[in-house]
Coordinates of C-alpha atoms in Angstrom, one line a residue:
M21 CA 0.0 0.0 0.0
S22 CA 3.0 2.3 0.2
D23 CA 2.6 2.9 -3.6
I24 CA -0.6 4.9 -2.7
T25 CA -0.5 8.3 -1.0
F26 CA -3.8 8.9 0.8
F27 CA -5.3 12.4 1.0
G28 CA -9.1 12.1 1.4
E29 CA -12.1 9.9 2.1
T30 CA -15.5 9.4 0.6
T31 CA -18.8 8.5 2.1
F32 CA -20.8 5.8 0.3
R33 CA -23.9 4.1 1.9
N34 CA -22.9 5.5 5.3
R35 CA -19.4 4.0 4.9
R36 CA -16.3 6.1 4.9
R37 CA -13.4 5.0 2.7
R38 CA -10.0 6.4 2.3
F39 CA -8.6 7.0 -1.2
G40 CA -5.3 8.3 -2.6
I41 CA -3.2 8.5 -5.7
K42 CA -0.7 6.0 -7.1
A43 CA 2.9 6.8 -7.7
D44 CA 2.7 6.6 -11.5
D45 CA -0.3 8.9 -11.6
R46 CA 1.5 11.5 -9.4
R47 CA 4.0 11.9 -12.3
R48 CA 1.2 13.9 -14.1
H49 CA 1.4 16.4 -11.2
F50 CA -1.1 17.4 -8.5
Y51 CA -2.8 20.8 -8.2
V52 CA -4.7 22.2 -5.2
I53 CA -6.6 25.5 -5.1
G54 CA -8.8 27.0 -2.4
K55 CA -9.3 30.0 -0.1
T56 CA -7.2 30.5 2.9
G57 CA -8.1 28.4 5.9
M58 CA -9.9 25.7 4.0
G59 CA -7.4 22.9 4.6
K60 CA -5.0 23.0 1.6
T61 CA -1.8 23.2 3.5
A62 CA -2.9 20.5 6.0
M63 CA -3.6 18.1 3.2
M64 CA -0.2 18.8 1.6
E65 CA 1.4 18.2 5.0
N66 CA -0.3 14.8 5.3
M67 CA 0.9 13.8 1.9
A68 CA 4.5 14.9 2.6
I69 CA 4.7 13.2 5.9
Q70 CA 3.5 9.9 4.3
D71 CA 6.2 10.2 1.6
I72 CA 8.8 10.8 4.4
R73 CA 7.7 7.7 6.3
N74 CA 7.6 5.6 3.2
G75 CA 11.3 6.5 2.5
K76 CA 10.7 8.7 -0.5
G77 CA 12.6 11.8 -1.5
I78 CA 10.8 15.1 -1.2
A79 CA 11.3 18.9 -1.2
F80 CA 8.8 21.1 0.7
I81 CA 9.0 24.8 0.0
D82 CA 7.0 26.8 2.5
P83 CA 6.8 30.7 2.3
H84 CA 5.2 30.9 5.7
G85 CA 7.5 28.6 7.7
E86 CA 4.8 27.0 9.9
A87 CA 4.4 23.9 7.7
A88 CA 8.1 23.5 7.4
E89 CA 8.6 23.5 11.2
K90 CA 5.7 21.2 11.7
I91 CA 7.0 18.6 9.2
L92 CA 10.3 18.4 11.2
N93 CA 8.3 17.0 14.1
F94 CA 7.2 14.1 12.0
I95 CA 10.6 12.9 10.7
P96 CA 11.5 9.5 12.2
A97 CA 14.8 9.0 13.8
S98 CA 15.8 6.7 11.0
R99 CA 15.7 9.5 8.5
I100 CA 17.4 12.3 10.5
N101 CA 20.6 12.0 8.4
D102 CA 18.5 12.5 5.2
V103 CA 17.3 15.9 6.1
V104 CA 18.6 19.2 4.5
Y105 CA 17.0 22.0 6.4
F106 CA 17.3 25.1 4.3
N107 CA 16.6 28.2 6.4
P108 CA 17.9 31.6 5.2
G109 CA 16.7 33.0 8.5
D110 CA 19.5 31.1 10.3
L111 CA 22.1 33.8 10.4
D112 CA 24.7 31.9 12.4
F113 CA 25.1 29.0 10.0
P114 CA 24.1 30.1 6.5
I115 CA 23.9 27.3 3.9
A116 CA 26.1 27.8 0.8
F117 CA 23.8 28.0 -2.2
N118 CA 25.3 29.0 -5.6
V119 CA 22.9 28.8 -8.5
M120 CA 25.7 29.6 -10.9
E121 CA 28.1 26.8 -9.8
S122 CA 29.3 24.2 -12.4
V123 CA 26.5 24.8 -15.0
G124 CA 27.1 22.8 -18.1
K125 CA 27.0 24.6 -21.5
K126 CA 23.8 23.0 -22.6
Y127 CA 22.0 24.1 -19.3
R128 CA 23.2 27.7 -19.2
H129 CA 20.2 29.0 -21.1
L130 CA 18.0 27.4 -18.4
V131 CA 19.8 29.2 -15.6
V132 CA 19.5 32.5 -17.5
S133 CA 15.9 31.9 -18.2
G134 CA 15.2 31.0 -14.6
L135 CA 17.1 34.0 -13.2
M136 CA 15.4 36.3 -15.8
G137 CA 12.1 35.1 -14.7
V138 CA 13.0 35.6 -11.0
F139 CA 14.2 39.1 -11.5
K140 CA 11.4 40.1 -13.9
K141 CA 8.8 38.9 -11.3
I142 CA 10.5 40.6 -8.4
F143 CA 11.4 43.9 -10.2
G144 CA 7.9 44.3 -11.5
P145 CA 6.6 45.4 -14.9
E146 CA 6.9 49.1 -14.0
V147 CA 10.7 48.7 -13.7
W148 CA 11.6 45.9 -16.0
S149 CA 12.5 46.8 -19.6
A150 CA 13.9 45.1 -22.7
R151 CA 17.2 47.0 -22.3
M152 CA 17.6 45.7 -18.8
E153 CA 16.9 42.1 -19.9
Y154 CA 19.3 42.5 -22.8
I155 CA 22.2 43.6 -20.6
L156 CA 21.4 41.3 -17.7
N157 CA 21.2 38.3 -20.0
Y158 CA 24.8 38.9 -21.3
A159 CA 26.1 39.6 -17.8
I160 CA 24.8 36.2 -16.5
L161 CA 26.0 34.3 -19.6
A162 CA 29.5 35.7 -19.1
L163 CA 29.6 34.9 -15.4
L164 CA 28.5 31.3 -16.0
E165 CA 31.7 30.8 -17.9
Y166 CA 33.9 32.3 -15.2
P167 CA 35.0 29.9 -12.4
G168 CA 34.0 31.0 -8.9
S169 CA 31.1 33.3 -10.0
T170 CA 28.1 34.0 -7.8
L171 CA 25.2 36.3 -8.1
L172 CA 27.3 39.0 -6.4
G173 CA 29.3 39.2 -9.7
I174 CA 26.4 40.8 -11.6
N175 CA 26.9 44.2 -10.2
R176 CA 30.7 43.8 -10.3
I177 CA 30.9 43.0 -14.0
L178 CA 28.9 46.1 -14.7
A179 CA 30.9 48.4 -12.5
D180 CA 34.5 47.0 -12.4
P181 CA 36.3 47.1 -15.7
N182 CA 39.2 45.1 -14.3
Y183 CA 36.9 42.3 -13.2
R184 CA 35.1 42.5 -16.5
K185 CA 38.4 42.0 -18.3
K186 CA 39.2 38.9 -16.2
V187 CA 35.8 37.4 -16.9
L188 CA 36.0 38.0 -20.6
E189 CA 39.4 36.2 -20.7
K190 CA 37.5 33.0 -19.8
V191 CA 34.5 33.5 -22.1
T192 CA 34.5 31.2 -25.1
D193 CA 31.1 32.1 -26.5
S194 CA 31.8 34.5 -29.4
T195 CA 28.4 36.2 -29.2
V196 CA 28.8 36.9 -25.5
K197 CA 32.3 38.2 -25.9
S198 CA 31.3 40.3 -28.9
F199 CA 28.6 42.1 -26.9
W200 CA 31.0 43.2 -24.1
V201 CA 33.9 44.1 -26.4
N202 CA 32.2 45.6 -29.5
E203 CA 29.0 47.0 -28.0
F204 CA 29.1 47.6 -24.2
A205 CA 32.6 49.0 -24.3
K206 CA 31.4 51.6 -26.9
Y207 CA 28.5 52.9 -24.8
S208 CA 28.9 56.5 -23.7
Q209 CA 29.1 57.2 -20.0
K210 CA 25.7 58.7 -19.9
Y211 CA 24.0 55.8 -21.8
E212 CA 25.7 53.2 -19.8
T213 CA 24.7 54.9 -16.5
E214 CA 21.1 54.9 -17.7
A215 CA 21.2 51.3 -18.9
T216 CA 22.8 49.7 -15.9
A217 CA 21.6 51.8 -13.0
A218 CA 18.3 50.0 -12.6
I219 CA 20.0 46.6 -12.7
Q220 CA 22.5 47.6 -10.1
N221 CA 19.8 49.2 -7.9
K222 CA 17.6 46.1 -7.8
V223 CA 20.3 43.5 -7.6
G224 CA 22.0 45.6 -5.0
Q225 CA 18.9 45.5 -2.8
F226 CA 19.4 41.8 -2.4
I227 CA 23.2 41.5 -2.1
S228 CA 23.3 44.4 0.4
D229 CA 21.2 42.3 2.8
P230 CA 23.6 40.1 4.9
L231 CA 20.8 37.5 5.2
I232 CA 20.7 36.8 1.5
R233 CA 24.2 37.7 0.7
N234 CA 25.6 35.1 3.0
F235 CA 24.0 32.2 1.3
I236 CA 24.1 33.3 -2.4
G237 CA 27.6 34.7 -2.1
Q238 CA 29.4 31.5 -1.2
V239 CA 31.3 30.1 -4.2
K240 CA 31.2 26.4 -3.3
A241 CA 27.7 25.2 -2.7
S242 CA 27.1 22.8 0.2
I243 CA 23.9 21.3 -1.3
N244 CA 24.1 18.9 -4.2
F245 CA 20.6 18.9 -5.6
R246 CA 21.2 16.0 -7.9
E247 CA 22.4 13.9 -5.0
I248 CA 19.3 14.9 -3.0
M249 CA 17.1 13.6 -5.8
D250 CA 19.0 10.4 -6.5
T251 CA 19.4 9.4 -2.9
K252 CA 15.9 10.3 -1.8
K253 CA 16.8 12.9 0.7
I254 CA 14.4 15.3 2.4
L255 CA 14.8 19.0 1.6
I256 CA 12.7 21.3 3.9
A257 CA 12.9 25.0 2.9
N258 CA 11.7 27.4 5.5
L259 CA 11.2 30.7 3.6
S260 CA 9.2 32.5 6.1
K261 CA 8.2 35.9 4.8
G262 CA 7.9 37.2 8.3
R263 CA 11.6 36.5 9.0
I264 CA 13.4 37.2 5.7
G265 CA 11.0 39.4 3.9
E266 CA 8.6 38.8 1.0
E267 CA 11.0 39.6 -1.8
N268 CA 13.8 37.6 -0.2
S269 CA 11.4 34.7 0.2
S270 CA 10.4 34.8 -3.5
L271 CA 14.0 35.1 -4.6
S272 CA 15.1 32.1 -2.5
G273 CA 12.2 29.9 -3.5
A274 CA 12.6 30.7 -7.2
L275 CA 16.3 29.9 -7.1
L276 CA 15.7 26.6 -5.3
I277 CA 13.1 25.6 -7.9
T278 CA 15.5 26.5 -10.7
K279 CA 18.3 24.3 -9.2
L280 CA 15.9 21.4 -8.7
Q281 CA 14.8 21.8 -12.4
L282 CA 18.4 21.7 -13.5
A283 CA 19.2 18.7 -11.3
A284 CA 16.1 16.9 -12.7
M285 CA 17.0 17.6 -16.3
S286 CA 20.6 16.4 -15.8
R287 CA 19.1 12.9 -15.1
V288 CA 18.8 12.5 -18.9
E289 CA 22.1 10.6 -18.7
I290 CA 20.6 7.7 -16.8
P291 CA 17.8 5.3 -18.0
E292 CA 14.3 6.5 -17.1
E293 CA 13.5 3.3 -15.2
E294 CA 16.4 4.0 -12.9
R295 CA 15.3 7.5 -12.0
N296 CA 13.8 7.7 -8.5
D297 CA 10.7 9.8 -8.1
F298 CA 11.2 13.0 -6.3
Y299 CA 8.2 14.9 -5.0
L300 CA 8.3 18.7 -5.0
Y301 CA 5.7 20.4 -2.7
V302 CA 5.3 24.1 -3.2
D303 CA 2.8 25.9 -1.0
E304 CA 1.6 29.3 -2.3
F305 CA 3.5 28.5 -5.4
Q306 CA 2.5 31.7 -7.2
N307 CA 5.2 33.4 -5.2
F308 CA 7.8 31.4 -7.2
A309 CA 5.9 30.8 -10.4
T310 CA 8.0 32.4 -13.1
E311 CA 7.6 31.9 -16.8
S312 CA 10.2 29.1 -16.7
F313 CA 7.8 27.2 -14.3
A314 CA 5.8 26.3 -17.4
I315 CA 8.8 24.4 -18.7
I316 CA 9.0 22.4 -15.5
L317 CA 5.3 21.5 -15.7
S318 CA 5.6 20.3 -19.3
E319 CA 8.9 18.4 -19.1
A320 CA 9.5 17.4 -15.4
R321 CA 7.4 14.2 -15.6
K322 CA 9.9 12.3 -17.8
Y323 CA 12.7 13.2 -15.3
R324 CA 10.6 12.0 -12.4
L325 CA 10.2 15.4 -10.7
D326 CA 6.6 15.2 -9.5
L327 CA 4.9 18.5 -8.5
I328 CA 2.3 19.1 -5.8
L329 CA 1.3 22.7 -6.1
G330 CA -1.1 24.7 -3.9
H331 CA -2.4 28.3 -3.9
Q332 CA -5.5 30.4 -3.3
Y333 CA -6.9 31.8 -6.5
I334 CA -6.2 31.6 -10.3
N335 CA -5.4 35.3 -10.9
Q336 CA -2.3 34.9 -8.8
M337 CA -0.8 33.2 -11.9
D338 CA 0.1 34.9 -15.1
E339 CA -1.4 33.6 -18.3
T340 CA 1.6 31.5 -19.3
V341 CA 1.8 29.6 -16.0
R342 CA -2.0 29.3 -15.8
D343 CA -2.2 27.6 -19.2
A344 CA 0.7 25.3 -18.3
V345 CA -1.0 24.3 -15.0
F346 CA -4.4 23.4 -16.5
G347 CA -2.8 21.9 -19.6
N348 CA -0.4 19.5 -17.8
V349 CA -1.8 18.8 -14.4
G350 CA -3.4 15.3 -14.0
T351 CA -5.1 15.6 -10.6
L352 CA -7.2 18.6 -9.6
V353 CA -8.4 19.2 -6.1
V354 CA -10.7 22.1 -5.4
F355 CA -11.6 23.6 -2.0
R356 CA -14.0 26.5 -1.6
V357 CA -13.0 29.4 -4.0
G358 CA -14.4 32.8 -5.0
A359 CA -17.1 33.3 -7.6
E360 CA -14.8 34.2 -10.4
D361 CA -12.6 31.1 -9.9
A362 CA -15.7 28.9 -9.5
E363 CA -16.9 30.1 -12.9
F364 CA -13.6 29.2 -14.4
L365 CA -13.4 25.8 -12.7
E366 CA -17.0 24.9 -13.6
K367 CA -15.6 24.0 -17.0
E368 CA -13.5 21.2 -15.4
F369 CA -16.3 19.9 -13.1
S370 CA -19.6 20.3 -15.1
P371 CA -22.1 18.8 -15.4
Y372 CA -21.4 17.1 -12.0
F373 CA -20.7 20.3 -10.1
L374 CA -21.6 23.8 -10.9
A375 CA -20.1 27.1 -9.8
T376 CA -22.7 27.5 -7.1
D377 CA -21.6 24.2 -5.6
I378 CA -17.9 25.2 -5.6
V379 CA -18.4 28.5 -3.8
N380 CA -20.5 26.7 -1.1
L381 CA -18.1 24.0 -0.2
K382 CA -17.6 23.4 3.6
K383 CA -14.2 23.5 5.3
Y384 CA -12.1 20.4 4.5
S385 CA -14.6 19.5 1.8
I386 CA -13.2 19.0 -1.8
Y387 CA -14.2 18.3 -5.3
V388 CA -11.7 16.0 -7.1
K389 CA -10.7 15.0 -10.6
L390 CA -8.3 12.1 -9.8
M391 CA -5.8 10.6 -12.2
I392 CA -6.3 6.8 -12.1
N393 CA -4.0 4.6 -14.1
G394 CA -3.3 7.4 -16.5
L395 CA -6.9 8.5 -17.1
S396 CA -8.8 11.3 -15.4
S397 CA -11.8 10.2 -13.3
K398 CA -15.2 11.7 -13.3
P399 CA -15.4 14.5 -10.7
F400 CA -16.5 13.4 -7.2
S401 CA -16.8 15.0 -3.8
A402 CA -14.8 14.0 -0.7
E403 CA -13.3 15.3 2.5
T404 CA -9.6 15.6 3.5
L405 CA -8.0 13.4 6.1
P406 CA -7.5 14.7 9.6
P407 CA -3.9 15.5 10.6
L408 CA -1.6 12.5 11.2
P409 CA -0.6 11.7 14.8
A410 CA 2.7 13.2 15.9
L411 CA 5.6 11.1 17.0
E412 CA 6.0 10.3 20.6
Q413 CA 9.5 11.8 20.6
S414 CA 10.4 14.7 18.4
S415 CA 14.0 15.1 17.0
V416 CA 13.7 18.6 15.8
E417 CA 16.7 20.0 17.6
K418 CA 18.9 17.1 16.5
I419 CA 17.7 17.4 12.9
I420 CA 18.6 21.1 12.9
A421 CA 22.0 20.5 14.5
V422 CA 22.9 17.7 12.0
S423 CA 21.8 19.8 9.1
R424 CA 23.8 22.8 10.3
E425 CA 26.9 20.7 10.8
R426 CA 26.7 19.2 7.3
Y427 CA 25.4 22.0 5.1
G428 CA 25.9 25.2 7.1
N429 CA 29.1 27.3 7.5
P430 CA 29.9 29.6 10.4
R431 CA 28.8 33.1 9.8
E432 CA 32.2 34.7 10.6
A433 CA 34.0 32.6 8.0
V434 CA 31.4 33.3 5.4
E435 CA 31.4 37.0 5.9
K436 CA 35.3 37.0 5.9
R437 CA 35.4 35.4 2.5
I438 CA 32.7 37.7 1.1
T439 CA 34.5 40.8 2.6
D440 CA 37.8 39.8 1.0
W441 CA 36.0 39.5 -2.3
T442 CA 34.2 42.9 -2.0
E443 CA 37.5 44.6 -0.9
S444 CA 39.0 43.6 -4.2
I445 CA 36.2 45.5 -5.8
T446 CA 37.0 48.6 -3.8
L447 CA 40.7 48.4 -4.4
S448 CA 40.3 48.0 -8.1
G449 CA 38.0 51.0 -8.1
V450 CA 40.5 53.1 -6.1
A451 CA 43.5 52.1 -8.2
Q452 CA 41.6 52.8 -11.4
P453 CA 42.9 56.1 -12.9
A454 CA 40.4 58.8 -13.8
G455 CA 38.9 58.0 -17.2
A456 CA 40.6 54.6 -17.6
N457 CA 37.4 53.0 -18.7
Q458 CA 35.3 56.1 -19.4
S459 CA 34.8 54.8 -22.9
A460 CA 32.7 52.1 -21.3
G461 CA 31.3 54.5 -18.8
A462 CA 31.9 52.3 -15.8
F463 CA 30.7 53.3 -12.4
P464 CA 33.2 53.5 -9.6
A465 CA 33.2 50.0 -8.2
R466 CA 32.5 51.2 -4.7
M467 CA 29.1 52.6 -5.7
S468 CA 27.5 49.2 -6.3
S469 CA 29.4 46.9 -4.0
P470 CA 28.4 46.1 -0.5
Q471 CA 30.2 48.2 2.1
S472 CA 33.1 46.5 3.7
S473 CA 32.8 46.2 7.5
I474 CA 36.7 46.5 7.9
L475 CA 38.3 49.9 8.4
Y476 CA 42.1 50.5 8.3
D477 CA 44.0 52.9 10.6
A478 CA 46.0 55.7 8.8
K479 CA 47.3 59.2 9.4
C480 CA 46.2 62.2 7.4
S481 CA 49.0 63.5 5.1
A482 CA 47.9 67.1 5.7
C483 CA 47.2 67.5 9.4
G484 CA 48.7 64.3 10.8
K485 CA 45.6 63.3 12.7
D486 CA 44.4 59.6 12.9
T487 CA 41.7 58.6 10.4
K488 CA 40.0 55.5 9.0
L489 CA 40.1 54.1 5.5
I490 CA 38.1 51.4 3.7
F491 CA 41.2 50.2 2.0
P492 CA 44.7 49.4 3.4
P493 CA 47.1 52.3 2.9
D494 CA 50.1 51.5 0.7
G495 CA 52.4 54.2 2.1
K496 CA 52.9 55.8 -1.4
R497 CA 49.7 57.6 -2.1
P498 CA 48.7 60.5 0.3
V499 CA 45.6 59.9 2.4
Y500 CA 43.5 62.6 4.0
C501 CA 40.9 62.9 6.8
K502 CA 37.4 64.2 6.1
V503 CA 38.2 67.7 7.4
C504 CA 41.2 68.1 5.2
L505 CA 39.3 66.7 2.2
K506 CA 36.6 69.3 2.7
K507 CA 39.1 72.0 3.0
M508 CA 40.9 70.9 -0.2
E509 CA 37.7 70.7 -2.0
K510 CA 36.7 74.2 -0.9
E511 CA 40.1 75.6 -2.1
R512 CA 39.7 73.9 -5.4
M513 CA 36.2 75.4 -5.9
E514 CA 37.5 78.8 -5.1
K515 CA 40.2 78.6 -7.8
L516 CA 37.6 77.5 -10.3
A517 CA 35.2 80.5 -9.4
P518 CA 35.2 83.4 -11.9
A519 CA 36.5 86.8 -11.0
P520 CA 33.9 89.3 -9.8
T521 CA 32.4 91.7 -12.4
P522 CA 33.3 95.3 -11.6
V523 CA 30.5 97.9 -11.3
L524 CA 31.1 100.5 -14.1
A525 CA 29.9 104.1 -13.9
R526 CA 27.8 105.0 -16.8
V527 CA 27.8 108.6 -18.1
I528 CA 25.1 109.8 -20.4
A529 CA 26.6 112.1 -23.0
P530 CA 24.6 115.3 -23.7
T531 CA 22.9 115.5 -27.0
T532 CA 21.5 118.3 -29.1
A533 CA 18.1 116.7 -29.3
P534 CA 16.4 116.4 -25.9
V535 CA 15.7 112.6 -26.4
P536 CA 16.5 111.0 -23.1
V537 CA 17.4 107.3 -23.0
P538 CA 16.4 105.0 -20.1
T539 CA 19.4 104.1 -17.9
P540 CA 20.0 100.3 -18.1
A541 CA 20.3 98.4 -14.8
P542 CA 23.9 97.9 -13.6
A543 CA 25.6 94.5 -14.0
P544 CA 25.2 92.1 -11.1
V545 CA 28.0 91.9 -8.6
I546 CA 29.5 88.5 -8.3
S547 CA 30.9 87.8 -4.9
S548 CA 34.2 86.1 -4.4
P549 CA 35.3 84.3 -1.3
N550 CA 38.5 86.5 -1.3
E551 CA 36.8 89.9 -1.5
P552 CA 33.9 90.8 0.8
V553 CA 30.9 92.4 -0.7
K554 CA 30.0 95.9 0.5
L555 CA 26.5 96.9 1.6
E556 CA 26.4 99.6 -1.1
Q557 CA 27.1 97.0 -3.8
I558 CA 24.4 94.7 -2.5
S559 CA 21.8 97.4 -2.4
F560 CA 22.9 98.7 -5.8
S561 CA 22.9 95.3 -7.5
S562 CA 19.6 94.1 -6.1
S563 CA 16.8 94.1 -8.5
K564 CA 14.6 97.3 -8.4
K565 CA 11.2 97.9 -9.8
Y566 CA 11.5 100.1 -12.9
E567 CA 10.1 103.6 -12.2
K568 CA 9.0 105.8 -15.1
K569 CA 10.7 109.3 -15.1
E570 CA 9.4 112.5 -16.6
Y571 CA 12.2 112.6 -19.2
D572 CA 11.4 109.1 -20.4
K573 CA 8.9 110.6 -22.9
P574 CA 10.2 113.6 -25.0
K575 CA 8.1 116.8 -24.7
R576 CA 6.4 118.2 -27.8
K577 CA 7.5 121.7 -28.8
E578 CA 4.7 124.3 -28.8
I579 CA 3.9 126.1 -32.1
N580 CA 4.2 129.9 -32.1
L581 CA 1.6 131.2 -34.6
G582 CA 3.0 134.7 -34.7
E583 CA 6.4 133.6 -35.9
L584 CA 4.9 131.3 -38.4
K585 CA 2.8 134.2 -39.9
K586 CA 5.9 136.4 -40.1
L587 CA 7.9 133.7 -41.9
L588 CA 5.2 133.2 -44.5
H589 CA 4.7 136.9 -45.0
D590 CA 8.4 137.5 -45.6
S591 CA 8.4 134.6 -48.1
L592 CA 5.5 136.0 -50.1
G593 CA 7.0 139.5 -50.0
K594 CA 10.2 138.3 -51.7
L595 CA 8.1 136.6 -54.4
N596 CA 6.2 139.9 -55.1
E597 CA 9.4 141.8 -55.7
G598 CA 9.6 140.2 -59.1
K599 CA 6.5 142.4 -60.3
P600 CA 4.1 139.6 -61.0
S601 CA 1.2 139.9 -63.5
S602 CA -2.2 141.1 -62.6
T603 CA -3.4 137.6 -62.3
E604 CA -0.5 136.7 -60.1
A605 CA -1.1 139.8 -58.1
T606 CA -4.7 138.9 -57.5
E607 CA -3.7 135.5 -56.5
G608 CA -1.1 137.0 -54.2
N609 CA -3.6 139.3 -52.6
Q610 CA -5.9 136.4 -52.0
D611 CA -3.1 134.5 -50.4
N612 CA -2.3 137.5 -48.2
E613 CA -5.9 137.7 -47.2
G614 CA -5.8 134.1 -46.3
F615 CA -2.7 134.6 -44.1
K616 CA -4.2 137.6 -42.5
K617 CA -7.1 135.4 -41.4
L618 CA -4.6 133.2 -39.8

């Protein structure tokens, strides 16, 4: 009967009967959906505990932590040595986990795809862009060919030209090398800053957290996922959001699933009948469901990686993952769900159960479409089994101690190795002459690397006072304290400041025509640190409201009619001296009469 994993019971003619699923049918995967508090996690716990007691290999990924801790209480003494307790919240003994370690050439695209899916999901659509994906893709591909790489190297390859050069020396993929040599190196400083800032910012948020940095920053992984699967070990992942944070939990779980996928696919080298079934339980799996998860659902069966997935509602999955779930899952278990999900699931259960039936299910009651001998059964109703009885004697403390000893590393040793690595970033950034890689627009390496916790004693070359440095002094280059650095910077800025503009006196030259010109405002006075500004200059150079003067508009000259008459009379008199004709005289008299009237 160990070939069957029980998870429910039915009532027929007042007789209750347990039922379960066969091992071969579990290879088509097992999907559970229902509202919170309906009994999903309890059912998955029962199935996992049965697998453990039956000597099977499992991995249980729990984003809440409670189920993971509970399962530890049910592990028999005979299987204590099989347990790998993965707990990022254990700060004293972080487990070494390097998703980039020893990845074969034919599997590199899977690692890149998995990491891309992780970062895309965590970054969010409002931040993620095609340019980010393009650059990050080549960064990961380059690091996968460089021995000793970790996720900490992503920011370093973008920021440190010396490290980038070392990595490219090991890169054999011509396309990857061409990107860094012929494209990235020709970016302007401004463009590179814009292109890489978002990547460094988001990746830096994770690697700056000691909790995450200490387990993803170790070069040599202490967990062999292929060995765990082949030898039927028990991997319990406590990814409690309350302890490590939601984003850290999602990142850790997605990385674990990626490594399990790679380990499963590497089994292609052994005959299928020799591959042991390994059961992967993922509670609230939408937290880790990247686009690459669809590949696992469609291909994991032939590698004997059997999935048991549970979550609360369908819209938690994106369209790609949703289609993969309902297109590949063999067994479907439904607890009470909301109206929208019930309408969607009605297609799977009609005409036996309608949407109104699904939304009215009682606690621990389920509707099931069970895979039986490779064929899907008709939908039927059932109830989940009660929790299994606990062991008389718990071995939780011993399990954690053994797992720490075998797979964990002391925190001090881990941080020392990571600090040595990050210091090399700082030193390469300090030694880099100005503009040495400005063609590539590299950031100073210190901007994106985690801060070193070690400070070095030194004496200021200017004042002789004791100071602290983040790099060891070499005795050749001068070092300065903060006070002297500020003073030197101030002096440098003073030298760069332009000379003050003198206030010139403006004289308005007299003109024959009384056409006054508005006086322009005086030039502003630029203060200099070396010459104090006088109060008169300040008041003179300050902006004043323009006031209109009387002379701004030229006065119109008054007409003297008497002088005008005299001028006209004299002019006509000169004309009459020429003895004009009678007609002319008459006209002249008429003109004179006209002027007299004036």
